[in-house]
Tab-separated table of C-alpha atoms in Angstrom:
chain	number	residue	atom	x	y	z
A	1	MET	CA	13.835	-29.901	-29.493
A	2	SER	CA	17.328	-30.611	-30.742
A	3	MET	CA	19.466	-27.706	-29.636
A	4	ARG	CA	22.450	-26.670	-31.699
A	5	LEU	CA	25.350	-24.987	-30.030
A	6	ARG	CA	26.875	-21.806	-31.302
A	7	LEU	CA	30.246	-23.252	-32.198
A	8	PRO	CA	33.196	-21.056	-33.211
A	9	VAL	CA	32.543	-19.417	-36.579
A	10	ILE	CA	34.086	-16.681	-38.688
A	11	SER	CA	32.013	-13.514	-38.359
A	12	ILE	CA	31.305	-11.090	-41.179
A	13	LEU	CA	31.812	-7.564	-39.857
A	14	LEU	CA	30.223	-4.483	-41.351
A	15	LEU	CA	33.135	-2.394	-40.112
A	16	LEU	CA	36.576	-3.899	-39.704
A	17	VAL	CA	39.031	-1.810	-37.715
A	18	PRO	CA	42.614	-2.518	-38.909
A	19	VAL	CA	44.332	-1.517	-35.672
A	20	LEU	CA	47.831	-2.615	-34.595
A	21	SER	CA	49.131	-2.102	-38.120
A	22	LEU	CA	52.511	-0.677	-37.163
A	23	ALA	CA	52.760	-2.951	-34.154
A	24	ASP	CA	52.131	-6.036	-36.276
A	25	LYS	CA	55.383	-5.542	-38.152
A	26	THR	CA	57.366	-5.576	-34.939
A	27	ALA	CA	55.425	-8.317	-33.177
A	28	ALA	CA	55.606	-10.644	-36.184
A	29	GLN	CA	59.326	-11.013	-35.602
A	30	SER	CA	59.232	-11.702	-31.861
A	31	ASP	CA	57.113	-11.509	-28.741
A	32	SER	CA	59.173	-8.600	-27.406
A	33	LEU	CA	57.683	-5.331	-26.262
A	34	ILE	CA	56.504	-2.841	-28.873
A	35	ALA	CA	57.864	0.698	-28.641
A	36	ARG	CA	55.617	3.276	-26.993
A	37	ASN	CA	55.717	5.717	-29.924
A	38	LEU	CA	54.469	3.019	-32.331
A	39	LEU	CA	51.593	2.136	-30.018
A	40	ILE	CA	50.572	5.781	-29.664
A	41	GLU	CA	50.523	6.133	-33.440
A	42	ASP	CA	48.340	3.023	-33.666
A	43	ILE	CA	45.855	4.543	-31.226
A	44	ARG	CA	45.718	7.719	-33.286
A	45	GLN	CA	45.218	5.687	-36.440
A	46	LEU	CA	42.398	3.786	-34.729
A	47	VAL	CA	40.709	7.048	-33.756
A	48	ARG	CA	40.978	8.404	-37.317
A	49	ILE	CA	39.389	5.243	-38.701
A	50	LEU	CA	36.544	5.314	-36.193
A	51	GLU	CA	35.776	8.984	-36.768
A	52	ASP	CA	35.994	8.676	-40.565
A	53	ALA	CA	34.105	5.396	-41.016
A	54	HIS	CA	31.560	5.163	-38.205
A	55	PRO	CA	28.383	7.280	-38.406
A	56	ASP	CA	28.570	8.173	-34.696
A	57	PRO	CA	31.341	6.678	-32.522
A	58	TYR	CA	30.447	8.982	-29.585
A	59	LEU	CA	26.706	8.489	-29.039
A	60	ARG	CA	26.675	5.380	-26.845
A	61	GLY	CA	29.866	6.145	-24.964
A	62	GLY	CA	28.828	9.376	-23.267
A	63	GLY	CA	29.666	11.852	-26.026
A	64	LYS	CA	32.802	13.179	-27.690
A	65	ILE	CA	34.457	14.396	-24.497
A	66	ALA	CA	34.134	10.961	-22.867
A	67	PHE	CA	35.412	9.382	-26.091
A	68	ASN	CA	38.557	11.529	-26.046
A	69	ARG	CA	39.107	10.929	-22.341
A	70	ARG	CA	39.286	7.183	-23.036
A	71	ILE	CA	41.820	7.819	-25.777
A	72	TRP	CA	44.096	9.889	-23.542
A	73	SER	CA	43.680	7.412	-20.712
A	74	ALA	CA	44.858	4.649	-23.041
A	75	ILE	CA	47.840	6.696	-24.239
A	76	GLU	CA	48.866	7.647	-20.711
A	77	SER	CA	48.681	4.022	-19.565
A	78	ILE	CA	51.410	2.943	-22.013
A	79	PRO	CA	54.669	2.708	-20.039
A	80	ASP	CA	57.992	3.949	-21.376
A	81	ARG	CA	59.137	0.358	-21.861
A	82	GLY	CA	56.264	-0.244	-24.316
A	83	MET	CA	53.750	-3.110	-24.330
A	84	SER	CA	53.217	-6.578	-25.723
A	85	ARG	CA	50.509	-7.065	-28.353
A	86	GLU	CA	48.286	-8.715	-25.744
A	87	GLU	CA	48.691	-5.826	-23.290
A	88	PHE	CA	48.023	-3.274	-26.005
A	89	TYR	CA	44.918	-5.119	-27.146
A	90	ARG	CA	43.499	-4.974	-23.612
A	91	THR	CA	44.384	-1.274	-23.452
A	92	VAL	CA	42.528	-0.200	-26.611
A	93	ARG	CA	39.502	-2.484	-26.519
A	94	PRO	CA	37.554	-0.223	-24.082
A	95	ILE	CA	37.746	2.485	-26.761
A	96	ILE	CA	36.084	0.138	-29.252
A	97	ALA	CA	33.629	-1.151	-26.635
A	98	SER	CA	32.448	2.389	-25.874
A	99	VAL	CA	31.185	2.748	-29.462
A	100	GLY	CA	28.440	0.275	-28.553
A	101	ASP	CA	28.332	-1.323	-31.992
A	102	ALA	CA	28.585	-5.109	-32.207
A	103	HIS	CA	29.951	-4.883	-35.760
A	104	THR	CA	32.864	-2.643	-34.800
A	105	GLN	CA	35.645	-4.576	-33.125
A	106	ILE	CA	39.297	-5.554	-33.218
A	107	ASN	CA	40.664	-9.078	-33.225
A	108	ASP	CA	42.129	-10.615	-30.091
A	109	PRO	CA	45.780	-11.440	-30.977
A	110	HIS	CA	45.459	-14.738	-29.104
A	111	PHE	CA	42.958	-15.960	-31.696
A	112	SER	CA	44.341	-14.215	-34.774
A	113	SER	CA	47.799	-15.710	-34.078
A	114	GLY	CA	46.448	-19.227	-34.534
A	115	LYS	CA	47.192	-20.291	-30.948
A	116	ASN	CA	43.582	-21.047	-30.115
A	117	ASN	CA	42.390	-24.670	-30.196
A	118	PRO	CA	38.551	-24.877	-30.238
A	119	TYR	CA	38.749	-28.477	-28.984
A	120	ALA	CA	40.737	-27.366	-25.924
A	121	PRO	CA	39.099	-24.043	-25.016
A	122	GLY	CA	40.276	-24.251	-21.407
A	123	GLY	CA	37.247	-22.552	-19.886
A	124	LEU	CA	34.081	-23.638	-18.120
A	125	PRO	CA	32.872	-26.879	-19.823
A	126	LEU	CA	29.222	-25.910	-19.352
A	127	TYR	CA	27.387	-24.501	-22.375
A	128	MET	CA	25.336	-21.632	-20.976
A	129	ASP	CA	22.501	-19.956	-22.801
A	130	ILE	CA	20.285	-16.978	-22.072
A	131	ILE	CA	17.217	-17.007	-19.867
A	132	GLU	CA	15.573	-13.645	-19.144
A	133	GLU	CA	18.619	-11.473	-18.276
A	134	GLY	CA	20.768	-14.285	-16.949
A	135	LEU	CA	22.580	-17.447	-18.041
A	136	TYR	CA	21.657	-21.054	-17.334
A	137	VAL	CA	23.356	-24.400	-17.965
A	138	MET	CA	21.814	-25.812	-21.139
A	139	VAL	CA	24.355	-28.486	-22.169
A	140	VAL	CA	27.204	-30.222	-20.320
A	141	ALA	CA	30.352	-31.976	-21.520
A	142	ASP	CA	30.542	-34.569	-18.729
A	143	SER	CA	27.893	-36.968	-17.389
A	144	ALA	CA	28.974	-35.978	-13.869
A	145	HIS	CA	27.433	-32.549	-14.487
A	146	VAL	CA	24.016	-33.642	-15.772
A	147	ASN	CA	22.400	-32.514	-12.518
A	148	LEU	CA	23.554	-28.951	-13.293
A	149	ILE	CA	21.368	-28.642	-16.406
A	150	GLY	CA	18.760	-25.953	-15.869
A	151	SER	CA	20.737	-24.150	-13.140
A	152	ARG	CA	21.360	-20.397	-13.303
A	153	LEU	CA	24.801	-18.854	-12.952
A	154	VAL	CA	25.377	-16.836	-9.759
A	155	SER	CA	29.154	-16.302	-9.681
A	156	VAL	CA	32.507	-17.473	-11.075
A	157	GLU	CA	35.530	-17.633	-8.767
A	158	GLY	CA	33.633	-15.428	-6.319
A	159	VAL	CA	32.880	-12.731	-8.921
A	160	PRO	CA	29.091	-12.059	-8.949
A	161	PHE	CA	27.262	-12.520	-12.223
A	162	GLU	CA	26.345	-8.821	-12.393
A	163	LYS	CA	30.034	-7.913	-12.131
A	164	LEU	CA	30.911	-10.362	-14.902
A	165	VAL	CA	28.348	-8.678	-17.154
A	166	GLU	CA	29.772	-5.256	-16.284
A	167	ARG	CA	33.310	-6.395	-17.139
A	168	GLN	CA	32.135	-8.066	-20.338
A	169	ARG	CA	30.809	-4.723	-21.568
A	170	GLU	CA	34.410	-3.455	-21.622
A	171	VAL	CA	35.537	-6.222	-23.998
A	172	LYS	CA	33.795	-5.163	-27.201
A	173	GLY	CA	30.843	-3.207	-28.499
A	174	PHE	CA	27.397	-4.469	-27.560
A	175	GLU	CA	24.008	-3.189	-28.626
A	176	ASN	CA	21.842	-4.643	-25.838
A	177	ILE	CA	21.984	-6.924	-22.791
A	178	TYR	CA	21.274	-10.042	-24.864
A	179	ASP	CA	24.266	-9.280	-27.068
A	180	VAL	CA	26.395	-9.094	-23.898
A	181	LEU	CA	25.001	-12.348	-22.499
A	182	SER	CA	25.463	-14.153	-25.803
A	183	SER	CA	29.121	-13.140	-25.872
A	184	LEU	CA	29.605	-14.123	-22.235
A	185	GLY	CA	27.839	-17.494	-22.483
A	186	GLN	CA	27.540	-20.134	-25.229
A	187	THR	CA	31.082	-20.677	-26.633
A	188	GLY	CA	32.146	-17.176	-25.645
A	189	THR	CA	34.062	-15.837	-22.673
A	190	LEU	CA	33.082	-18.449	-20.080
A	191	TRP	CA	33.888	-21.272	-22.514
A	192	GLN	CA	37.281	-19.843	-23.535
A	193	GLY	CA	39.924	-20.020	-20.804
A	194	HIS	CA	41.976	-17.249	-22.365
A	195	LEU	CA	39.043	-14.832	-22.325
A	196	LEU	CA	37.824	-15.923	-18.906
A	197	GLY	CA	41.275	-15.337	-17.440
A	198	ASN	CA	41.085	-11.709	-18.551
A	199	LEU	CA	37.600	-11.318	-17.099
A	200	VAL	CA	38.447	-13.032	-13.781
A	201	PRO	CA	42.139	-12.249	-13.126
A	202	ASP	CA	41.994	-13.888	-9.659
A	203	TRP	CA	41.421	-17.293	-11.287
A	204	LYS	CA	44.808	-18.968	-10.806
A	205	ASP	CA	44.197	-22.710	-11.252
A	206	PRO	CA	43.719	-23.615	-14.950
A	207	ALA	CA	42.719	-27.169	-13.994
A	208	ARG	CA	39.495	-26.262	-12.193
A	209	LEU	CA	36.995	-23.483	-11.683
A	210	ARG	CA	34.764	-22.545	-8.743
A	211	ILE	CA	31.227	-21.514	-9.635
A	212	ARG	CA	27.971	-20.921	-7.794
A	213	LEU	CA	24.624	-21.900	-9.302
A	214	THR	CA	20.962	-21.544	-8.437
A	215	HIS	CA	19.477	-24.982	-9.063
A	216	PRO	CA	15.951	-25.568	-10.424
A	217	ASP	CA	14.723	-26.307	-6.867
A	218	GLY	CA	15.758	-22.793	-5.821
A	219	THR	CA	18.819	-23.716	-3.759
A	220	GLU	CA	22.199	-22.054	-4.311
A	221	ARG	CA	25.232	-24.332	-4.285
A	222	ASP	CA	28.946	-24.059	-4.909
A	223	HIS	CA	30.647	-26.382	-7.399
A	224	VAL	CA	34.241	-27.053	-8.376
A	225	ILE	CA	34.347	-27.887	-12.093
A	226	ASP	CA	37.366	-29.696	-13.530
A	227	ILE	CA	38.552	-28.227	-16.839
A	228	PRO	CA	38.921	-30.985	-19.477
A	229	GLN	CA	41.987	-31.041	-21.681
A	230	GLN	CA	39.754	-31.586	-24.697
A	231	ILE	CA	36.055	-31.108	-25.464
A	232	ASN	CA	34.276	-33.951	-27.237
A	233	TYR	CA	31.569	-31.990	-29.020
A	234	ALA	CA	29.929	-35.164	-30.323
A	235	GLY	CA	29.522	-36.380	-26.734
A	236	LEU	CA	27.841	-33.269	-25.325
A	237	ILE	CA	24.827	-34.035	-23.156
A	238	TYR	CA	21.621	-32.155	-23.958
A	239	PRO	CA	18.445	-31.672	-21.898
A	240	PRO	CA	15.396	-33.845	-22.621
A	241	SER	CA	13.800	-33.463	-26.035
A	242	THR	CA	10.838	-31.232	-26.811
A	243	GLN	CA	7.211	-32.261	-26.484
A	244	TYR	CA	6.650	-31.114	-30.089
A	245	PRO	CA	8.005	-33.922	-32.331
A	246	HIS	CA	6.665	-32.283	-35.514
A	247	LEU	CA	8.705	-29.152	-34.848
A	248	GLU	CA	11.797	-31.150	-33.933
A	249	ALA	CA	11.598	-33.226	-37.113
A	250	ALA	CA	11.081	-30.134	-39.281
A	251	ILE	CA	14.057	-28.179	-37.968
A	252	GLN	CA	16.347	-31.106	-38.661
A	253	LYS	CA	15.837	-30.205	-42.320
A	254	ARG	CA	15.479	-26.427	-42.306
A	255	ASP	CA	16.251	-23.673	-39.844
A	256	PHE	CA	12.753	-22.212	-39.528
A	257	GLU	CA	9.358	-23.785	-38.886
A	258	TYR	CA	6.126	-23.055	-37.073
A	259	ILE	CA	3.506	-24.976	-35.115
A	260	PHE	CA	0.363	-24.217	-33.157
A	261	LEU	CA	0.676	-24.811	-29.441
A	262	ASP	CA	-2.960	-25.689	-28.782
A	263	SER	CA	-5.784	-27.491	-30.576
A	264	SER	CA	-7.788	-24.282	-31.007
A	265	LYS	CA	-4.746	-22.652	-32.702
A	266	THR	CA	-4.964	-19.656	-30.397
A	267	THR	CA	-1.148	-19.446	-30.168
A	268	ALA	CA	1.456	-20.079	-32.872
A	269	LEU	CA	5.175	-20.610	-32.369
A	270	LEU	CA	7.688	-19.629	-35.079
A	271	PHE	CA	11.105	-21.155	-34.463
A	272	ILE	CA	14.103	-19.579	-36.250
A	273	ALA	CA	17.475	-21.234	-35.638
A	274	ASP	CA	19.431	-19.499	-38.395
A	275	MET	CA	18.867	-17.006	-41.207
A	276	MET	CA	21.913	-17.739	-43.366
A	277	GLY	CA	20.769	-20.832	-45.197
A	278	TYR	CA	17.444	-19.957	-46.785
A	279	ARG	CA	16.811	-19.676	-50.515
A	280	GLU	CA	16.274	-15.927	-50.838
A	281	ALA	CA	19.593	-15.062	-49.193
A	282	PHE	CA	21.475	-17.121	-51.773
A	283	GLU	CA	19.436	-15.676	-54.624
A	284	ILE	CA	20.584	-12.214	-53.526
A	285	TRP	CA	24.225	-13.291	-53.194
A	286	ARG	CA	24.134	-15.003	-56.579
A	287	ALA	CA	22.641	-11.904	-58.223
A	288	LEU	CA	25.507	-9.859	-56.757
A	289	GLY	CA	28.090	-12.300	-58.098
A	290	VAL	CA	29.048	-13.690	-54.670
A	291	THR	CA	30.166	-17.332	-54.949
A	292	THR	CA	31.909	-17.850	-51.603
A	293	HIS	CA	28.753	-19.351	-50.062
A	294	ASP	CA	28.222	-22.058	-52.687
A	295	ALA	CA	29.606	-24.834	-50.466
A	296	LYS	CA	27.160	-23.894	-47.713
A	297	ALA	CA	24.337	-23.872	-50.269
A	298	ARG	CA	25.134	-27.467	-51.207
A	299	ALA	CA	25.361	-28.530	-47.566
A	300	VAL	CA	21.937	-27.074	-46.757
A	301	TYR	CA	20.461	-28.678	-49.875
A	302	LYS	CA	21.739	-32.087	-48.749
A	303	LYS	CA	20.309	-31.613	-45.253
A	304	PHE	CA	16.928	-30.535	-46.614
A	305	HIS	CA	16.534	-33.224	-49.293
A	306	GLY	CA	18.636	-36.027	-47.815
A	307	SER	CA	20.520	-36.425	-51.092
A	308	GLU	CA	23.577	-34.962	-52.810
A	309	ALA	CA	23.181	-31.546	-54.401
A	310	PRO	CA	23.150	-31.243	-58.213
A	311	GLU	CA	26.106	-29.718	-60.056
A	312	ASP	CA	24.190	-26.663	-61.289
A	313	ILE	CA	24.341	-24.094	-58.478
A	314	ASN	CA	21.114	-22.501	-59.720
A	315	GLU	CA	19.331	-25.825	-59.197
A	316	VAL	CA	20.897	-26.050	-55.744
A	317	ILE	CA	19.600	-22.623	-54.760
A	318	ALA	CA	16.129	-23.277	-56.235
A	319	GLY	CA	15.930	-26.495	-54.226
A	320	ARG	CA	16.605	-24.867	-50.865
A	321	PRO	CA	13.888	-24.032	-48.308
A	322	SER	CA	12.251	-20.647	-48.794
A	323	CYS	CA	11.546	-18.483	-45.759
A	324	THR	CA	9.036	-16.461	-47.793
A	325	GLU	CA	6.942	-19.591	-48.416
A	326	VAL	CA	7.061	-20.639	-44.768
A	327	PHE	CA	6.225	-17.170	-43.445
A	328	ARG	CA	3.394	-16.747	-45.974
A	329	SER	CA	1.912	-20.099	-44.945
A	330	LEU	CA	2.128	-19.067	-41.301
A	331	VAL	CA	0.221	-15.839	-41.951
A	332	VAL	CA	-2.484	-17.620	-43.971
A	333	ASP	CA	-2.915	-20.373	-41.363
A	334	MET	CA	-3.090	-17.826	-38.539
A	335	LYS	CA	-5.691	-15.774	-40.379
A	336	GLN	CA	-7.869	-18.785	-41.133
A	337	ALA	CA	-7.666	-19.975	-37.519
A	338	GLU	CA	-8.104	-16.442	-36.113
A	339	THR	CA	-4.928	-16.961	-34.091
A	340	ARG	CA	-4.448	-14.367	-31.348
A	341	ASN	CA	-0.821	-14.912	-30.278
A	342	LEU	CA	2.458	-15.392	-32.143
A	343	LEU	CA	5.631	-16.382	-30.289
A	344	ILE	CA	8.940	-16.096	-32.170
A	345	ASP	CA	11.806	-18.162	-30.762
A	346	LEU	CA	15.190	-16.654	-31.748
A	347	ARG	CA	17.300	-18.196	-28.957
A	348	TYR	CA	19.529	-20.178	-31.303
A	349	ASN	CA	19.641	-17.712	-34.185
A	350	ASN	CA	23.139	-16.296	-34.665
A	351	GLY	CA	21.976	-13.716	-37.183
A	352	GLY	CA	21.792	-13.708	-40.939
A	353	ASN	CA	21.017	-11.853	-44.133
């Protein structure tokens, strides 16, 4: 089936942590070091926010004592000379990561400063997705790497995959292993040179990267991957198409569809690529007075109908695909066919309402 990459997007967080508030005022003027006393006050402010706003910031990090040990460890690690914003960010993020909540995080100053160029990420130009509890090469940016598609990641610059996962857990809060792998692969840490450099500090050559892969034939091989100066997203090379043309055609128009995998309809497959574009979500937003998603509503309407959206936003929303209708049809069809198995494919779903 056509596979859509998780390209950089703006996330909606349930809990935003406004850390670095005092430090921002100083760092906005220059890249000089920020005074130690200001950084300590920022850590204390961060702790107050977490304890006041989060229902339980201690549970997944080993309890309140472990939580406070991380805080004092962070404070004690600040030298008398102070720190840069980047150094301070790396110092406090384990505190946030220990909360174990994917919606509680702080922004990396590299990205919030506007320095990041998504077309020149500077990391591994192999789009890796999740398989079981590992990562495999799903899409490549260069025809020279087509033979790597389907291979599983073993190591990066000599750092074993298991160690990469362990280090990734210190970056931000994660709720399960798939959350960690999603952040590590796709257009996450491996894709972004800035993030990968923090994860693999021994990586010294920004022009190339050494990786080890297990190929589909079972052999392990080392590869040296050149880092492109720019990614041509339109030229990305995907694996062969699916054997289910009906499903592929349907998901070009809407983000959820189902098929039966055998003639006896013993097994059904429900494919969900995204849950942010369906009709009911926009009906809820509209009822709450939210209008910031109207442009997306029109874009989904155009994709679904193949024509421009009408001016009346209510007509636009009414003309969008309904997940309720699709799911109801699935249940009815399964009942009539006495279907025994339902597979739900959420590999490409980034979340939703």
